[in-house]
């Protein structure tokens, strides 16, 4: 077998794709004006990738001019050019480079600017730093391996069931079943009732489309989905959180639309918009939200709630789109 490394098992339970012989290791550029953060991220990522670092945007652009990168991870607020302004410049030079932002500030304040620059993944500098989610997102963006609730659960985590929603009546029963399971296990399901309502309803009524692109079904009417329109719901738990995923096999959204809808809701200008309410509620009532998209194939929304109050404060947002 012409393989230099078949499988690497990371400490948190992630399996990384092996390299074929003569295939280069993926390369990442880390940009942060805080030397402690910069060295911390570089040391961690260098275990699996070629990891370089730059202290500011100017230094990063000089490096990009000399070397190709598969991914760039940049702080937002830095002296001189911000990460929000840097990443579009890098992508213009190297379109294959996957972008990710990190920040120590409230992520919601940057969503409108992220829309302008078409950057969907924003990770908080939480204390302690969440290296598990960093590994999950970096691996997903580099290899296109983003779907499935299991990969967002720590080692030892469990996906209990994968349920099929065949219509509006199933949506209610699936919601009630999952809420009852979480309640029996933890004594309380938190806001999962509301989150499931919005996520499943959006998938049932808004994902299926007519040939002309218009929505196929009328919201709140009874709906029986065709087999290729079925919606799938997973739910599970690990040592730090419980989570759900809602997946449609339509893929009618794209990352730009999701970002724009969230931005309009966060800023307040789109509170009466028909679209975006479900994403906004997911953002408000979950501790972390992931939206994974493969155009015309699949849209997956993952919503997570943490047990620790400390983890509830950071509220990361990840919008990933693969070809």
PDB file of C-alpha atoms in Angstrom:
ATOM      1  CA  UNK A   1       0.000   0.000   0.000  1.00  0.00           C
ATOM      2  CA  UNK A   2       1.497   3.317  -1.096  1.00  0.00           C
ATOM      3  CA  UNK A   3       0.756   5.116   2.155  1.00  0.00           C
ATOM      4  CA  UNK A   4       3.208   6.874   4.464  1.00  0.00           C
ATOM      5  CA  UNK A   5       0.741   7.276   7.344  1.00  0.00           C
ATOM      6  CA  UNK A   6      -2.545   5.427   7.367  1.00  0.00           C
ATOM      7  CA  UNK A   7      -4.311   6.749  10.482  1.00  0.00           C
ATOM      8  CA  UNK A   8      -3.387   9.177  13.239  1.00  0.00           C
ATOM      9  CA  UNK A   9      -5.501   8.969  16.394  1.00  0.00           C
ATOM     10  CA  UNK A  10      -5.698  12.317  18.167  1.00  0.00           C
ATOM     11  CA  UNK A  11      -5.996  12.506  21.975  1.00  0.00           C
ATOM     12  CA  UNK A  12      -9.650  13.588  21.801  1.00  0.00           C
ATOM     13  CA  UNK A  13     -10.654  10.730  19.538  1.00  0.00           C
ATOM     14  CA  UNK A  14     -10.537  12.318  16.084  1.00  0.00           C
ATOM     15  CA  UNK A  15      -9.293  10.200  13.215  1.00  0.00           C
ATOM     16  CA  UNK A  16      -7.256  12.141  10.666  1.00  0.00           C
ATOM     17  CA  UNK A  17      -6.825  11.083   7.065  1.00  0.00           C
ATOM     18  CA  UNK A  18      -3.462   9.500   6.291  1.00  0.00           C
ATOM     19  CA  UNK A  19      -1.085  10.889   3.705  1.00  0.00           C
ATOM     20  CA  UNK A  20      -0.340   9.043   0.517  1.00  0.00           C
ATOM     21  CA  UNK A  21       3.303   8.762  -0.377  1.00  0.00           C
ATOM     22  CA  UNK A  22       4.657  12.022  -1.852  1.00  0.00           C
ATOM     23  CA  UNK A  23       1.503  13.917  -0.765  1.00  0.00           C
ATOM     24  CA  UNK A  24       2.477  17.038   1.178  1.00  0.00           C
ATOM     25  CA  UNK A  25       1.250  17.746   4.671  1.00  0.00           C
ATOM     26  CA  UNK A  26      -1.457  20.400   4.950  1.00  0.00           C
ATOM     27  CA  UNK A  27      -0.114  23.834   5.883  1.00  0.00           C
ATOM     28  CA  UNK A  28      -1.674  26.413   8.219  1.00  0.00           C
ATOM     29  CA  UNK A  29      -0.799  30.044   8.900  1.00  0.00           C
ATOM     30  CA  UNK A  30      -1.694  31.452  12.335  1.00  0.00           C
ATOM     31  CA  UNK A  31      -1.921  35.228  12.706  1.00  0.00           C
ATOM     32  CA  UNK A  32      -2.207  36.830  16.144  1.00  0.00           C
ATOM     33  CA  UNK A  33      -0.516  39.797  17.799  1.00  0.00           C
ATOM     34  CA  UNK A  34      -0.543  38.021  21.162  1.00  0.00           C
ATOM     35  CA  UNK A  35       2.658  35.930  21.266  1.00  0.00           C
ATOM     36  CA  UNK A  36       1.258  33.546  23.876  1.00  0.00           C
ATOM     37  CA  UNK A  37      -1.837  32.734  21.816  1.00  0.00           C
ATOM     38  CA  UNK A  38       0.231  32.505  18.654  1.00  0.00           C
ATOM     39  CA  UNK A  39       2.762  30.067  20.110  1.00  0.00           C
ATOM     40  CA  UNK A  40       0.031  28.023  21.819  1.00  0.00           C
ATOM     41  CA  UNK A  41      -1.903  27.483  18.574  1.00  0.00           C
ATOM     42  CA  UNK A  42       1.238  26.860  16.549  1.00  0.00           C
ATOM     43  CA  UNK A  43       2.566  24.247  18.981  1.00  0.00           C
ATOM     44  CA  UNK A  44      -0.777  22.433  19.032  1.00  0.00           C
ATOM     45  CA  UNK A  45      -1.381  22.428  15.271  1.00  0.00           C
ATOM     46  CA  UNK A  46       2.236  21.528  14.471  1.00  0.00           C
ATOM     47  CA  UNK A  47       1.532  18.052  15.877  1.00  0.00           C
ATOM     48  CA  UNK A  48      -0.507  17.257  12.757  1.00  0.00           C
ATOM     49  CA  UNK A  49       0.188  19.958  10.164  1.00  0.00           C
ATOM     50  CA  UNK A  50       2.866  22.293   8.919  1.00  0.00           C
ATOM     51  CA  UNK A  51       2.141  25.350  11.082  1.00  0.00           C
ATOM     52  CA  UNK A  52       3.629  28.810  10.574  1.00  0.00           C
ATOM     53  CA  UNK A  53       2.772  32.011  12.444  1.00  0.00           C
ATOM     54  CA  UNK A  54       2.806  35.760  11.902  1.00  0.00           C
ATOM     55  CA  UNK A  55       2.526  38.589  14.427  1.00  0.00           C
ATOM     56  CA  UNK A  56       0.334  40.846  12.301  1.00  0.00           C
ATOM     57  CA  UNK A  57      -1.433  41.148   8.951  1.00  0.00           C
ATOM     58  CA  UNK A  58       1.527  42.724   7.155  1.00  0.00           C
ATOM     59  CA  UNK A  59       3.831  39.872   8.137  1.00  0.00           C
ATOM     60  CA  UNK A  60       1.137  37.377   7.136  1.00  0.00           C
ATOM     61  CA  UNK A  61       0.785  38.881   3.650  1.00  0.00           C
ATOM     62  CA  UNK A  62       4.540  38.695   3.176  1.00  0.00           C
ATOM     63  CA  UNK A  63       4.465  35.007   4.058  1.00  0.00           C
ATOM     64  CA  UNK A  64       1.501  34.315   1.792  1.00  0.00           C
ATOM     65  CA  UNK A  65       3.396  35.910  -1.084  1.00  0.00           C
ATOM     66  CA  UNK A  66       6.153  33.326  -0.642  1.00  0.00           C
ATOM     67  CA  UNK A  67       4.290  30.147   0.325  1.00  0.00           C
ATOM     68  CA  UNK A  68       0.954  28.464  -0.365  1.00  0.00           C
ATOM     69  CA  UNK A  69      -1.282  27.699   2.619  1.00  0.00           C
ATOM     70  CA  UNK A  70      -4.291  25.415   2.943  1.00  0.00           C
ATOM     71  CA  UNK A  71      -5.735  27.359   5.861  1.00  0.00           C
ATOM     72  CA  UNK A  72      -5.323  30.665   7.673  1.00  0.00           C
ATOM     73  CA  UNK A  73      -6.462  31.260  11.257  1.00  0.00           C
ATOM     74  CA  UNK A  74      -6.439  34.918  12.238  1.00  0.00           C
ATOM     75  CA  UNK A  75      -7.280  36.999  15.263  1.00  0.00           C
ATOM     76  CA  UNK A  76      -9.805  39.733  14.485  1.00  0.00           C
ATOM     77  CA  UNK A  77      -8.589  42.707  16.518  1.00  0.00           C
ATOM     78  CA  UNK A  78      -4.897  43.336  15.877  1.00  0.00           C
ATOM     79  CA  UNK A  79      -2.729  46.396  15.565  1.00  0.00           C
ATOM     80  CA  UNK A  80      -2.956  47.717  12.013  1.00  0.00           C
ATOM     81  CA  UNK A  81      -5.058  45.646   9.624  1.00  0.00           C
ATOM     82  CA  UNK A  82      -7.754  43.503  11.269  1.00  0.00           C
ATOM     83  CA  UNK A  83      -8.256  39.825  10.600  1.00  0.00           C
ATOM     84  CA  UNK A  84     -11.557  40.607   8.897  1.00  0.00           C
ATOM     85  CA  UNK A  85      -9.682  42.725   6.349  1.00  0.00           C
ATOM     86  CA  UNK A  86      -6.715  40.375   6.098  1.00  0.00           C
ATOM     87  CA  UNK A  87      -8.513  37.150   5.210  1.00  0.00           C
ATOM     88  CA  UNK A  88     -10.172  38.406   1.978  1.00  0.00           C
ATOM     89  CA  UNK A  89      -6.762  39.592   0.790  1.00  0.00           C
ATOM     90  CA  UNK A  90      -5.259  36.183   1.487  1.00  0.00           C
ATOM     91  CA  UNK A  91      -8.131  34.390  -0.260  1.00  0.00           C
ATOM     92  CA  UNK A  92      -7.745  36.685  -3.287  1.00  0.00           C
ATOM     93  CA  UNK A  93      -4.114  35.566  -3.543  1.00  0.00           C
ATOM     94  CA  UNK A  94      -4.760  31.936  -2.611  1.00  0.00           C
ATOM     95  CA  UNK A  95      -8.398  30.920  -3.296  1.00  0.00           C
ATOM     96  CA  UNK A  96      -7.794  27.397  -1.959  1.00  0.00           C
ATOM     97  CA  UNK A  97      -6.972  28.753   1.513  1.00  0.00           C
ATOM     98  CA  UNK A  98      -9.716  28.027   4.070  1.00  0.00           C
ATOM     99  CA  UNK A  99     -10.303  30.966   6.460  1.00  0.00           C
ATOM    100  CA  UNK A 100     -11.094  30.938  10.182  1.00  0.00           C
ATOM    101  CA  UNK A 101     -11.311  33.829  12.644  1.00  0.00           C
ATOM    102  CA  UNK A 102     -10.624  33.733  16.376  1.00  0.00           C
ATOM    103  CA  UNK A 103     -11.507  36.419  18.893  1.00  0.00           C
ATOM    104  CA  UNK A 104     -11.603  37.178  22.589  1.00  0.00           C
ATOM    105  CA  UNK A 105     -14.648  39.413  22.123  1.00  0.00           C
ATOM    106  CA  UNK A 106     -18.383  38.852  21.589  1.00  0.00           C
ATOM    107  CA  UNK A 107     -18.739  37.030  18.288  1.00  0.00           C
ATOM    108  CA  UNK A 108     -22.140  38.559  17.456  1.00  0.00           C
ATOM    109  CA  UNK A 109     -20.607  42.023  17.074  1.00  0.00           C
ATOM    110  CA  UNK A 110     -18.563  40.724  14.124  1.00  0.00           C
ATOM    111  CA  UNK A 111     -21.274  38.847  12.228  1.00  0.00           C
ATOM    112  CA  UNK A 112     -22.233  41.835   9.992  1.00  0.00           C
ATOM    113  CA  UNK A 113     -18.551  42.305   9.090  1.00  0.00           C
ATOM    114  CA  UNK A 114     -18.170  38.575   8.502  1.00  0.00           C
ATOM    115  CA  UNK A 115     -21.010  38.843   5.958  1.00  0.00           C
ATOM    116  CA  UNK A 116     -19.182  41.591   4.117  1.00  0.00           C
ATOM    117  CA  UNK A 117     -16.038  39.491   3.943  1.00  0.00           C
ATOM    118  CA  UNK A 118     -17.757  36.096   3.494  1.00  0.00           C
ATOM    119  CA  UNK A 119     -16.067  34.443   6.487  1.00  0.00           C
ATOM    120  CA  UNK A 120     -18.274  31.925   8.273  1.00  0.00           C
ATOM    121  CA  UNK A 121     -16.174  30.285  10.983  1.00  0.00           C
ATOM    122  CA  UNK A 122     -15.503  32.373  14.110  1.00  0.00           C
ATOM    123  CA  UNK A 123     -14.003  30.651  17.143  1.00  0.00           C
ATOM    124  CA  UNK A 124     -13.773  32.226  20.600  1.00  0.00           C
ATOM    125  CA  UNK A 125     -10.568  32.423  22.617  1.00  0.00           C
ATOM    126  CA  UNK A 126     -12.259  30.680  25.493  1.00  0.00           C
ATOM    127  CA  UNK A 127     -10.549  29.995  28.811  1.00  0.00           C
ATOM    128  CA  UNK A 128      -9.619  27.199  28.837  1.00  0.00           C
ATOM    129  CA  UNK A 129      -9.132  27.150  25.071  1.00  0.00           C
ATOM    130  CA  UNK A 130     -11.243  24.538  23.288  1.00  0.00           C
ATOM    131  CA  UNK A 131      -8.599  22.539  21.437  1.00  0.00           C
ATOM    132  CA  UNK A 132     -11.109  19.785  20.708  1.00  0.00           C
ATOM    133  CA  UNK A 133     -13.346  22.055  18.613  1.00  0.00           C
ATOM    134  CA  UNK A 134     -10.277  23.620  17.006  1.00  0.00           C
ATOM    135  CA  UNK A 135      -9.204  20.162  15.830  1.00  0.00           C
ATOM    136  CA  UNK A 136     -12.731  19.314  14.658  1.00  0.00           C
ATOM    137  CA  UNK A 137     -13.088  22.492  12.612  1.00  0.00           C
ATOM    138  CA  UNK A 138      -9.569  22.509  11.164  1.00  0.00           C
ATOM    139  CA  UNK A 139      -9.845  18.861  10.137  1.00  0.00           C
ATOM    140  CA  UNK A 140     -13.283  19.488   8.628  1.00  0.00           C
ATOM    141  CA  UNK A 141     -12.261  22.550   6.636  1.00  0.00           C
ATOM    142  CA  UNK A 142      -9.053  20.970   5.352  1.00  0.00           C
ATOM    143  CA  UNK A 143     -10.512  17.618   4.331  1.00  0.00           C
ATOM    144  CA  UNK A 144     -14.192  18.451   3.728  1.00  0.00           C
ATOM    145  CA  UNK A 145     -15.160  15.992   6.470  1.00  0.00           C
ATOM    146  CA  UNK A 146     -17.788  18.093   8.246  1.00  0.00           C
ATOM    147  CA  UNK A 147     -21.015  16.072   8.516  1.00  0.00           C
ATOM    148  CA  UNK A 148     -22.360  13.890  11.324  1.00  0.00           C
ATOM    149  CA  UNK A 149     -23.031  14.676  14.964  1.00  0.00           C
ATOM    150  CA  UNK A 150     -20.580  12.021  16.195  1.00  0.00           C
ATOM    151  CA  UNK A 151     -17.518  13.971  15.073  1.00  0.00           C
ATOM    152  CA  UNK A 152     -18.577  16.917  17.273  1.00  0.00           C
ATOM    153  CA  UNK A 153     -18.713  14.769  20.407  1.00  0.00           C
ATOM    154  CA  UNK A 154     -15.645  14.125  22.532  1.00  0.00           C
ATOM    155  CA  UNK A 155     -14.199  10.641  22.895  1.00  0.00           C
ATOM    156  CA  UNK A 156     -16.639   8.536  24.877  1.00  0.00           C
ATOM    157  CA  UNK A 157     -19.584  10.565  23.601  1.00  0.00           C
ATOM    158  CA  UNK A 158     -22.641   8.767  22.283  1.00  0.00           C
ATOM    159  CA  UNK A 159     -25.161   9.418  19.521  1.00  0.00           C
ATOM    160  CA  UNK A 160     -28.318   7.779  20.853  1.00  0.00           C
ATOM    161  CA  UNK A 161     -30.486   7.572  17.743  1.00  0.00           C
ATOM    162  CA  UNK A 162     -30.944   8.764  14.177  1.00  0.00           C
ATOM    163  CA  UNK A 163     -34.623   9.541  13.642  1.00  0.00           C
ATOM    164  CA  UNK A 164     -36.401  10.108  10.339  1.00  0.00           C
ATOM    165  CA  UNK A 165     -38.946  12.911   9.921  1.00  0.00           C
ATOM    166  CA  UNK A 166     -41.337  12.109   7.069  1.00  0.00           C
ATOM    167  CA  UNK A 167     -43.690  15.050   7.562  1.00  0.00           C
ATOM    168  CA  UNK A 168     -45.058  17.693   9.892  1.00  0.00           C
ATOM    169  CA  UNK A 169     -46.698  15.192  12.259  1.00  0.00           C
ATOM    170  CA  UNK A 170     -43.379  13.358  12.678  1.00  0.00           C
ATOM    171  CA  UNK A 171     -41.715  16.676  13.513  1.00  0.00           C
ATOM    172  CA  UNK A 172     -43.796  17.044  16.651  1.00  0.00           C
ATOM    173  CA  UNK A 173     -43.381  13.446  17.793  1.00  0.00           C
ATOM    174  CA  UNK A 174     -39.612  13.451  17.196  1.00  0.00           C
ATOM    175  CA  UNK A 175     -39.279  16.714  19.128  1.00  0.00           C
ATOM    176  CA  UNK A 176     -41.255  15.346  22.075  1.00  0.00           C
ATOM    177  CA  UNK A 177     -39.331  12.063  22.083  1.00  0.00           C
ATOM    178  CA  UNK A 178     -35.904  13.731  22.191  1.00  0.00           C
ATOM    179  CA  UNK A 179     -36.974  16.220  24.855  1.00  0.00           C
ATOM    180  CA  UNK A 180     -38.293  13.354  26.981  1.00  0.00           C
ATOM    181  CA  UNK A 181     -35.011  11.447  26.599  1.00  0.00           C
ATOM    182  CA  UNK A 182     -32.915  14.456  27.632  1.00  0.00           C
ATOM    183  CA  UNK A 183     -35.282  15.224  30.527  1.00  0.00           C
ATOM    184  CA  UNK A 184     -35.145  11.671  31.847  1.00  0.00           C
ATOM    185  CA  UNK A 185     -31.349  11.658  31.615  1.00  0.00           C
ATOM    186  CA  UNK A 186     -30.556  15.150  32.961  1.00  0.00           C
ATOM    187  CA  UNK A 187     -33.748  16.208  34.742  1.00  0.00           C
ATOM    188  CA  UNK A 188     -34.189  19.087  32.306  1.00  0.00           C
ATOM    189  CA  UNK A 189     -33.930  19.511  28.539  1.00  0.00           C
ATOM    190  CA  UNK A 190     -33.218  23.244  28.742  1.00  0.00           C
ATOM    191  CA  UNK A 191     -34.261  25.019  25.554  1.00  0.00           C
ATOM    192  CA  UNK A 192     -34.140  21.886  23.387  1.00  0.00           C
ATOM    193  CA  UNK A 193     -37.920  22.002  22.871  1.00  0.00           C
ATOM    194  CA  UNK A 194     -37.671  25.404  21.192  1.00  0.00           C
ATOM    195  CA  UNK A 195     -34.464  24.559  19.319  1.00  0.00           C
ATOM    196  CA  UNK A 196     -35.894  21.342  17.902  1.00  0.00           C
ATOM    197  CA  UNK A 197     -39.133  23.054  16.923  1.00  0.00           C
ATOM    198  CA  UNK A 198     -37.318  25.700  14.898  1.00  0.00           C
ATOM    199  CA  UNK A 199     -34.642  23.472  13.374  1.00  0.00           C
ATOM    200  CA  UNK A 200     -36.976  20.659  12.294  1.00  0.00           C
ATOM    201  CA  UNK A 201     -39.710  23.037  11.099  1.00  0.00           C
ATOM    202  CA  UNK A 202     -37.210  24.941   8.965  1.00  0.00           C
ATOM    203  CA  UNK A 203     -35.963  21.729   7.378  1.00  0.00           C
ATOM    204  CA  UNK A 204     -39.456  20.357   6.705  1.00  0.00           C
ATOM    205  CA  UNK A 205     -41.057  23.507   5.296  1.00  0.00           C
ATOM    206  CA  UNK A 206     -38.193  25.526   3.825  1.00  0.00           C
ATOM    207  CA  UNK A 207     -35.653  23.035   2.448  1.00  0.00           C
ATOM    208  CA  UNK A 208     -37.792  21.332  -0.264  1.00  0.00           C
ATOM    209  CA  UNK A 209     -38.075  23.483  -3.399  1.00  0.00           C
ATOM    210  CA  UNK A 210     -39.991  23.550  -6.635  1.00  0.00           C
ATOM    211  CA  UNK A 211     -38.175  23.475  -9.958  1.00  0.00           C
ATOM    212  CA  UNK A 212     -38.274  27.283 -10.115  1.00  0.00           C
ATOM    213  CA  UNK A 213     -36.574  27.527  -6.703  1.00  0.00           C
ATOM    214  CA  UNK A 214     -39.665  28.570  -4.746  1.00  0.00           C
ATOM    215  CA  UNK A 215     -40.554  26.870  -1.469  1.00  0.00           C
ATOM    216  CA  UNK A 216     -42.615  23.771  -2.104  1.00  0.00           C
ATOM    217  CA  UNK A 217     -44.654  23.637   1.106  1.00  0.00           C
ATOM    218  CA  UNK A 218     -46.767  26.158   3.003  1.00  0.00           C
ATOM    219  CA  UNK A 219     -45.619  26.717   6.566  1.00  0.00           C
ATOM    220  CA  UNK A 220     -47.929  25.386   9.327  1.00  0.00           C
ATOM    221  CA  UNK A 221     -49.939  23.277   6.855  1.00  0.00           C
ATOM    222  CA  UNK A 222     -49.819  19.497   7.242  1.00  0.00           C
ATOM    223  CA  UNK A 223     -47.015  18.163   5.082  1.00  0.00           C
ATOM    224  CA  UNK A 224     -46.016  14.669   3.977  1.00  0.00           C
ATOM    225  CA  UNK A 225     -42.495  14.714   2.586  1.00  0.00           C
ATOM    226  CA  UNK A 226     -41.406  12.633  -0.384  1.00  0.00           C
ATOM    227  CA  UNK A 227     -38.673  10.061   0.399  1.00  0.00           C
ATOM    228  CA  UNK A 228     -35.885  12.222  -1.053  1.00  0.00           C
ATOM    229  CA  UNK A 229     -37.115  15.101   1.151  1.00  0.00           C
ATOM    230  CA  UNK A 230     -37.008  13.249   4.469  1.00  0.00           C
ATOM    231  CA  UNK A 231     -35.278  15.060   7.330  1.00  0.00           C
ATOM    232  CA  UNK A 232     -32.965  13.212   9.735  1.00  0.00           C
ATOM    233  CA  UNK A 233     -32.386  14.097  13.381  1.00  0.00           C
ATOM    234  CA  UNK A 234     -29.573  12.835  15.600  1.00  0.00           C
ATOM    235  CA  UNK A 235     -29.108  13.549  19.284  1.00  0.00           C
ATOM    236  CA  UNK A 236     -26.343  12.680  21.684  1.00  0.00           C
ATOM    237  CA  UNK A 237     -24.181  13.614  24.631  1.00  0.00           C
ATOM    238  CA  UNK A 238     -20.556  13.683  25.749  1.00  0.00           C
ATOM    239  CA  UNK A 239     -18.785  14.640  28.959  1.00  0.00           C
ATOM    240  CA  UNK A 240     -19.383  18.372  28.504  1.00  0.00           C
ATOM    241  CA  UNK A 241     -22.581  18.861  26.480  1.00  0.00           C
ATOM    242  CA  UNK A 242     -25.686  17.481  24.878  1.00  0.00           C
ATOM    243  CA  UNK A 243     -26.443  18.164  21.238  1.00  0.00           C
ATOM    244  CA  UNK A 244     -28.769  17.671  18.277  1.00  0.00           C
ATOM    245  CA  UNK A 245     -28.299  17.699  14.530  1.00  0.00           C
ATOM    246  CA  UNK A 246     -31.008  18.261  11.920  1.00  0.00           C
ATOM    247  CA  UNK A 247     -30.137  17.328   8.342  1.00  0.00           C
ATOM    248  CA  UNK A 248     -32.004  17.749   5.069  1.00  0.00           C
ATOM    249  CA  UNK A 249     -30.872  16.242   1.784  1.00  0.00           C
ATOM    250  CA  UNK A 250     -31.754  19.297  -0.297  1.00  0.00           C
ATOM    251  CA  UNK A 251     -28.794  21.647   0.252  1.00  0.00           C
ATOM    252  CA  UNK A 252     -30.781  24.659  -0.951  1.00  0.00           C
ATOM    253  CA  UNK A 253     -28.933  27.116   1.304  1.00  0.00           C
ATOM    254  CA  UNK A 254     -25.425  28.445   1.006  1.00  0.00           C
ATOM    255  CA  UNK A 255     -23.057  29.943   3.532  1.00  0.00           C
ATOM    256  CA  UNK A 256     -23.572  33.511   2.300  1.00  0.00           C
ATOM    257  CA  UNK A 257     -27.338  33.290   2.781  1.00  0.00           C
ATOM    258  CA  UNK A 258     -26.995  31.889   6.306  1.00  0.00           C
ATOM    259  CA  UNK A 259     -24.522  34.627   7.274  1.00  0.00           C
ATOM    260  CA  UNK A 260     -26.699  37.349   5.793  1.00  0.00           C
ATOM    261  CA  UNK A 261     -29.838  36.117   7.566  1.00  0.00           C
ATOM    262  CA  UNK A 262     -28.024  35.910  10.885  1.00  0.00           C
ATOM    263  CA  UNK A 263     -26.549  39.367  10.394  1.00  0.00           C
ATOM    264  CA  UNK A 264     -29.934  40.937   9.696  1.00  0.00           C
ATOM    265  CA  UNK A 265     -31.399  39.310  12.804  1.00  0.00           C
ATOM    266  CA  UNK A 266     -28.466  40.225  15.060  1.00  0.00           C
ATOM    267  CA  UNK A 267     -28.436  43.848  13.871  1.00  0.00           C
ATOM    268  CA  UNK A 268     -32.233  44.128  14.282  1.00  0.00           C
ATOM    269  CA  UNK A 269     -32.966  45.242  10.708  1.00  0.00           C
ATOM    270  CA  UNK A 270     -34.352  41.835   9.767  1.00  0.00           C
ATOM    271  CA  UNK A 271     -36.550  41.024  12.748  1.00  0.00           C
ATOM    272  CA  UNK A 272     -39.590  40.888  10.460  1.00  0.00           C
ATOM    273  CA  UNK A 273     -37.859  38.827   7.787  1.00  0.00           C
ATOM    274  CA  UNK A 274     -39.532  35.527   6.936  1.00  0.00           C
ATOM    275  CA  UNK A 275     -36.137  33.863   6.557  1.00  0.00           C
ATOM    276  CA  UNK A 276     -33.515  33.649   9.271  1.00  0.00           C
ATOM    277  CA  UNK A 277     -35.706  33.389  12.360  1.00  0.00           C
ATOM    278  CA  UNK A 278     -34.802  29.750  12.951  1.00  0.00           C
ATOM    279  CA  UNK A 279     -31.066  30.421  12.695  1.00  0.00           C
ATOM    280  CA  UNK A 280     -31.408  33.413  15.003  1.00  0.00           C
ATOM    281  CA  UNK A 281     -33.284  31.392  17.627  1.00  0.00           C
ATOM    282  CA  UNK A 282     -30.685  28.648  17.308  1.00  0.00           C
ATOM    283  CA  UNK A 283     -27.988  31.238  17.889  1.00  0.00           C
ATOM    284  CA  UNK A 284     -29.731  32.737  20.927  1.00  0.00           C
ATOM    285  CA  UNK A 285     -30.795  29.566  22.733  1.00  0.00           C
ATOM    286  CA  UNK A 286     -27.827  27.276  22.054  1.00  0.00           C
ATOM    287  CA  UNK A 287     -24.293  27.593  23.361  1.00  0.00           C
ATOM    288  CA  UNK A 288     -22.708  26.676  20.032  1.00  0.00           C
ATOM    289  CA  UNK A 289     -24.062  26.427  16.495  1.00  0.00           C
ATOM    290  CA  UNK A 290     -22.596  24.684  13.462  1.00  0.00           C
ATOM    291  CA  UNK A 291     -24.130  24.913   9.982  1.00  0.00           C
ATOM    292  CA  UNK A 292     -22.648  22.481   7.439  1.00  0.00           C
ATOM    293  CA  UNK A 293     -23.576  22.794   3.777  1.00  0.00           C
ATOM    294  CA  UNK A 294     -22.944  20.869   0.599  1.00  0.00           C
ATOM    295  CA  UNK A 295     -24.788  22.749  -2.096  1.00  0.00           C
ATOM    296  CA  UNK A 296     -27.725  20.879  -3.661  1.00  0.00           C
ATOM    297  CA  UNK A 297     -26.911  17.841  -1.522  1.00  0.00           C
ATOM    298  CA  UNK A 298     -27.146  18.454   2.211  1.00  0.00           C
ATOM    299  CA  UNK A 299     -27.619  21.045   4.958  1.00  0.00           C
ATOM    300  CA  UNK A 300     -26.882  20.049   8.562  1.00  0.00           C
ATOM    301  CA  UNK A 301     -27.569  22.259  11.587  1.00  0.00           C
ATOM    302  CA  UNK A 302     -25.896  21.218  14.850  1.00  0.00           C
ATOM    303  CA  UNK A 303     -26.915  22.861  18.126  1.00  0.00           C
ATOM    304  CA  UNK A 304     -25.034  22.229  21.365  1.00  0.00           C
ATOM    305  CA  UNK A 305     -25.685  23.122  24.993  1.00  0.00           C
ATOM    306  CA  UNK A 306     -22.932  22.802  27.592  1.00  0.00           C
ATOM    307  CA  UNK A 307     -23.259  21.660  31.199  1.00  0.00           C
ATOM    308  CA  UNK A 308     -20.692  24.134  32.565  1.00  0.00           C
ATOM    309  CA  UNK A 309     -21.746  27.811  32.911  1.00  0.00           C
ATOM    310  CA  UNK A 310     -18.182  28.755  31.982  1.00  0.00           C
ATOM    311  CA  UNK A 311     -18.534  27.134  28.564  1.00  0.00           C
ATOM    312  CA  UNK A 312     -21.850  28.860  27.870  1.00  0.00           C
ATOM    313  CA  UNK A 313     -20.248  32.301  27.595  1.00  0.00           C
ATOM    314  CA  UNK A 314     -18.147  31.894  24.438  1.00  0.00           C
ATOM    315  CA  UNK A 315     -20.881  30.852  21.941  1.00  0.00           C
ATOM    316  CA  UNK A 316     -18.861  29.947  18.810  1.00  0.00           C
ATOM    317  CA  UNK A 317     -20.360  30.088  15.325  1.00  0.00           C
ATOM    318  CA  UNK A 318     -19.229  27.818  12.502  1.00  0.00           C
ATOM    319  CA  UNK A 319     -20.649  27.979   8.986  1.00  0.00           C
ATOM    320  CA  UNK A 320     -18.884  25.478   6.746  1.00  0.00           C
ATOM    321  CA  UNK A 321     -19.481  24.912   3.058  1.00  0.00           C
ATOM    322  CA  UNK A 322     -17.825  22.193   0.985  1.00  0.00           C
ATOM    323  CA  UNK A 323     -18.001  21.392  -2.705  1.00  0.00           C
TER     324      UNK A 323
END
